[in-house]
CSV table of C-alpha atoms in Angstrom, one decimal:
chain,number,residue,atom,x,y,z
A,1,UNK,CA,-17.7,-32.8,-3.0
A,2,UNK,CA,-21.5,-32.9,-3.2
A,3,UNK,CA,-21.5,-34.0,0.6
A,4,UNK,CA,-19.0,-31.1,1.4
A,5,UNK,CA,-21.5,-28.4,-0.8
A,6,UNK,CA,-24.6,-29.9,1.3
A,7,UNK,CA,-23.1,-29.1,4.9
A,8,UNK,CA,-21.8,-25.8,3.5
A,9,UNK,CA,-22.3,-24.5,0.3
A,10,UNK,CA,-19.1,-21.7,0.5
A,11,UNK,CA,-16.9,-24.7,1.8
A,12,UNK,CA,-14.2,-24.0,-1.1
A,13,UNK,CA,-14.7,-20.0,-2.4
A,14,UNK,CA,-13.4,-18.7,-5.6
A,15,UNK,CA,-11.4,-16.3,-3.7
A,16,UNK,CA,-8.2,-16.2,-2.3
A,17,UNK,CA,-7.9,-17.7,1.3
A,18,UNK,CA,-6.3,-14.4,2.2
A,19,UNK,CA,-9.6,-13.0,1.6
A,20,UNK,CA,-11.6,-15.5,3.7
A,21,UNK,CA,-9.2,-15.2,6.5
A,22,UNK,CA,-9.5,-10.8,6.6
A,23,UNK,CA,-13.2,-11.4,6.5
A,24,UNK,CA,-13.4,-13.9,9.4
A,25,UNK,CA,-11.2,-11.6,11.1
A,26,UNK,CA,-13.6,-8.4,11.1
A,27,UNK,CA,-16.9,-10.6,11.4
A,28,UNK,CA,-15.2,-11.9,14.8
A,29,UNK,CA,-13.9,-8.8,16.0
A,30,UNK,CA,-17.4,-7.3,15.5
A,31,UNK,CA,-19.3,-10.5,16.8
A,32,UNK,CA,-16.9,-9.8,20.4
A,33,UNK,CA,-18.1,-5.6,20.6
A,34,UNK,CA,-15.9,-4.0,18.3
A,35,UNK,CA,-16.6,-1.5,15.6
A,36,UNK,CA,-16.7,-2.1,12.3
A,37,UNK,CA,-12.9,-0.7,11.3
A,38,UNK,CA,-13.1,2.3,8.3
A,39,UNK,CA,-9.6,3.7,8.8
A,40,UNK,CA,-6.2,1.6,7.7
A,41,UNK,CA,-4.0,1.3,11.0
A,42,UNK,CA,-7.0,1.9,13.5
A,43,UNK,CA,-7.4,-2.1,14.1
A,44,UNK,CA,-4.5,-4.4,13.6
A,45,UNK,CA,-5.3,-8.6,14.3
A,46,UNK,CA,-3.6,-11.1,14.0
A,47,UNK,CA,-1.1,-8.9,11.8
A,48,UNK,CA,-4.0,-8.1,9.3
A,49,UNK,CA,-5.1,-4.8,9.5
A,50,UNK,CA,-8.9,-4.8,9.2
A,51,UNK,CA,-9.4,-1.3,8.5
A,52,UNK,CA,-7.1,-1.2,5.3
A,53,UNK,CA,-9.1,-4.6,4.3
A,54,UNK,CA,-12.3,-2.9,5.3
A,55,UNK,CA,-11.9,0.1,3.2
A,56,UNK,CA,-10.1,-1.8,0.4
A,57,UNK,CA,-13.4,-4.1,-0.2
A,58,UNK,CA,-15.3,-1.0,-0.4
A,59,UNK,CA,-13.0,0.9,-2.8
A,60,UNK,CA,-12.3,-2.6,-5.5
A,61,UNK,CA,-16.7,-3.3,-4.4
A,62,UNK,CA,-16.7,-3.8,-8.4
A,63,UNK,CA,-14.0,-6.3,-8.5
A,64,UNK,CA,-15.8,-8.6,-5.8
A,65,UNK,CA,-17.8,-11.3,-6.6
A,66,UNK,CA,-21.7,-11.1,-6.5
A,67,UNK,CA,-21.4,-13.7,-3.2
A,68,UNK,CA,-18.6,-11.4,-1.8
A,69,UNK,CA,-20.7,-8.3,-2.0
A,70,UNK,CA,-23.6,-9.7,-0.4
A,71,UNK,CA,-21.3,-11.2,2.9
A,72,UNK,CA,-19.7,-7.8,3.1
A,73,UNK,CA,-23.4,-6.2,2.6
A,74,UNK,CA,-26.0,-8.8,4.9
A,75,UNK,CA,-23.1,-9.7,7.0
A,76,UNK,CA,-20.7,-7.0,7.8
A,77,UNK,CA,-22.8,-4.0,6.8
A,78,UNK,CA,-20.1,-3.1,4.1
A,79,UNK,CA,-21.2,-0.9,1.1
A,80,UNK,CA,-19.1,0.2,-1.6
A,81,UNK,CA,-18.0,3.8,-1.5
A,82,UNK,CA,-20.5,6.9,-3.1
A,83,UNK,CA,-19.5,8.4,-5.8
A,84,UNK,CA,-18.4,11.5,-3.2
A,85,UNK,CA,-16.3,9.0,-1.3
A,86,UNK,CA,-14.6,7.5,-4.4
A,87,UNK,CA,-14.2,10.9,-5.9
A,88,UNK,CA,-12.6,12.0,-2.8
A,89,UNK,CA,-10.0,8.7,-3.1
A,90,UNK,CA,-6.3,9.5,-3.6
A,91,UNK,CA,-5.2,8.6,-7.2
A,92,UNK,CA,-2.8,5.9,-7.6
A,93,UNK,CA,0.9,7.4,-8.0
A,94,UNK,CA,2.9,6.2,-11.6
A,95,UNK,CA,6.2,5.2,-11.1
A,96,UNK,CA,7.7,8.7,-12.6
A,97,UNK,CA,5.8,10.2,-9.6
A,98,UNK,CA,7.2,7.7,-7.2
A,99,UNK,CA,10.9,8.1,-8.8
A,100,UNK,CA,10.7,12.2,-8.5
A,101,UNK,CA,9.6,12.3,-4.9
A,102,UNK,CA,13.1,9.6,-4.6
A,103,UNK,CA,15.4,11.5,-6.2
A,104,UNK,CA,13.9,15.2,-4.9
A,105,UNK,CA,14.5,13.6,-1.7
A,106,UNK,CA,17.9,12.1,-2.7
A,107,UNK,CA,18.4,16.0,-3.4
A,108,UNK,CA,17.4,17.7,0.0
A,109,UNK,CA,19.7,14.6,1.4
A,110,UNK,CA,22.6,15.5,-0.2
A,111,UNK,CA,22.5,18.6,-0.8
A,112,UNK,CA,22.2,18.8,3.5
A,113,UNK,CA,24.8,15.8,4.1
A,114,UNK,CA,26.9,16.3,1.1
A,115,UNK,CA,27.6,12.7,0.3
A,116,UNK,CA,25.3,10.0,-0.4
A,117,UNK,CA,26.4,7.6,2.4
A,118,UNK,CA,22.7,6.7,3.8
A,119,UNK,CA,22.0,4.0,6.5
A,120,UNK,CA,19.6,1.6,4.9
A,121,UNK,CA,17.1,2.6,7.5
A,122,UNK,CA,16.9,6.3,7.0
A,123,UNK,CA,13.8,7.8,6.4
A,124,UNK,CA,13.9,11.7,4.5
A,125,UNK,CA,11.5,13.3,5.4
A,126,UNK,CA,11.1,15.7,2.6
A,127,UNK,CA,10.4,19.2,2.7
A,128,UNK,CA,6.5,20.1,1.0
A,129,UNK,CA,5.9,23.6,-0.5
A,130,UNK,CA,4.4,24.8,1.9
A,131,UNK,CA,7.6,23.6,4.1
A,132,UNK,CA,5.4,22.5,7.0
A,133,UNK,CA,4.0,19.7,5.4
A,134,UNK,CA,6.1,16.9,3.8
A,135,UNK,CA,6.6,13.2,3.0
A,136,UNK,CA,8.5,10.3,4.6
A,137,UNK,CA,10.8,8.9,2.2
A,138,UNK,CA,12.7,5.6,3.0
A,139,UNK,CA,15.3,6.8,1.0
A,140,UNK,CA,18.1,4.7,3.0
A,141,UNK,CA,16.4,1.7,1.0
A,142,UNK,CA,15.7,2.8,-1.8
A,143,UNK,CA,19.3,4.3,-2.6
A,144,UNK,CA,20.5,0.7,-1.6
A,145,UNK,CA,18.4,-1.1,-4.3
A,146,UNK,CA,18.8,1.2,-7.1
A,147,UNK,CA,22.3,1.1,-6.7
A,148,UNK,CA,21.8,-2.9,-7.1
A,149,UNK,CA,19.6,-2.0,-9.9
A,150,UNK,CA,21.5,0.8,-12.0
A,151,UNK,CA,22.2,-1.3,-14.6
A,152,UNK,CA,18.2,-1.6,-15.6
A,153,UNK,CA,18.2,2.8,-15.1
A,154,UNK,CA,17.4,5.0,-17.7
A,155,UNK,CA,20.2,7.4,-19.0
A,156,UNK,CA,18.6,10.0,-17.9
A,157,UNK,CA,17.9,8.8,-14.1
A,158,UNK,CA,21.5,7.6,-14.3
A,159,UNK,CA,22.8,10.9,-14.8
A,160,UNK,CA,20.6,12.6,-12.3
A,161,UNK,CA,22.2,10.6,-9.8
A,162,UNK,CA,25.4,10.7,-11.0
A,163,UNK,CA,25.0,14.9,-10.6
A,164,UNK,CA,24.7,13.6,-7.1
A,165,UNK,CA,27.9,11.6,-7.0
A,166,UNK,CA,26.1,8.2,-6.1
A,167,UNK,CA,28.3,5.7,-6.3
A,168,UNK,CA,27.2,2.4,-8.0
């Protein structure tokens, strides 16, 4: 190991390879002309979207080791987000939030169909206030596992979708 460490001191990192292999992905894309990625989506390699990685490291900067803040830093020119930027950061959704934007669009679903026969691939896109903007629900999916699940549902999401007529 101590030859291994003399040829290359970060030879066996204390992070995941999945790390390693994101970073060597931006530093090459970069090295060939490219600009650093800073938006998820914008840069897809090797099915590892850099952007999403990029803005990720700069988002969880306190969760990195010191040695993986100064590669992203010296390296990549990474720096974690300012206080505006990671003020500005949506806030992680709880599960109640995730279930009610489910079953609201289990709702507008049914209450359009009338049944709750949905192809596993459908995708609600559910109504906002403002009824311009909305959301893309996979509800096709979702319907499809909680039906495999309804044993493990609360009363009171059973009976919601019971209202519905959803049929375990």
């Amino acid at each position: 190991m101590d030859a291994l460490d003399a040829i290359d001191p970060g030879w066996c990192p204390a992070w995941g390879i999945d790390w390693q292999r994101s970073f060597t992905l931006t530093l090459a894309h970069v090295r060939a002309g490219g600009t650093l990625p800073v938006r998820a989506g914008g840069i897809i390699v090797q099915g590892e979207d850099l952007g999403a990685w990029t803005r990720a490291q700069r988002a969880g900067w306190e969760k990195l080791t010191p040695v993986q803040q100064w590669l992203l830093d010296s390296v990549l020119g990474i720096e974690p987000l300012t206080p505006e930027e990671a003020a500005a950061q949506p806030t992680r959704r709880t599960q109640a939030d995730r279930w009610a934007t489910h079953l609201a669009a289990t709702r507008q679903y049914h209450a359009r169909e009338g049944h709750l026969h949905v192809p596993r691939k459908h995708i609600e896109e559910l109504a906002g206030e403002d009824r311009e903007s909305g959301t893309s629900v996979r509800l096709g999916g979702w319907l499809e596992n909680t039906r495999r699940r309804a044993s493990k549902l609360t009363p009171e999401r059973r009976t919601a979708l019971d209202e519905l007529g959803m049929h375990r």
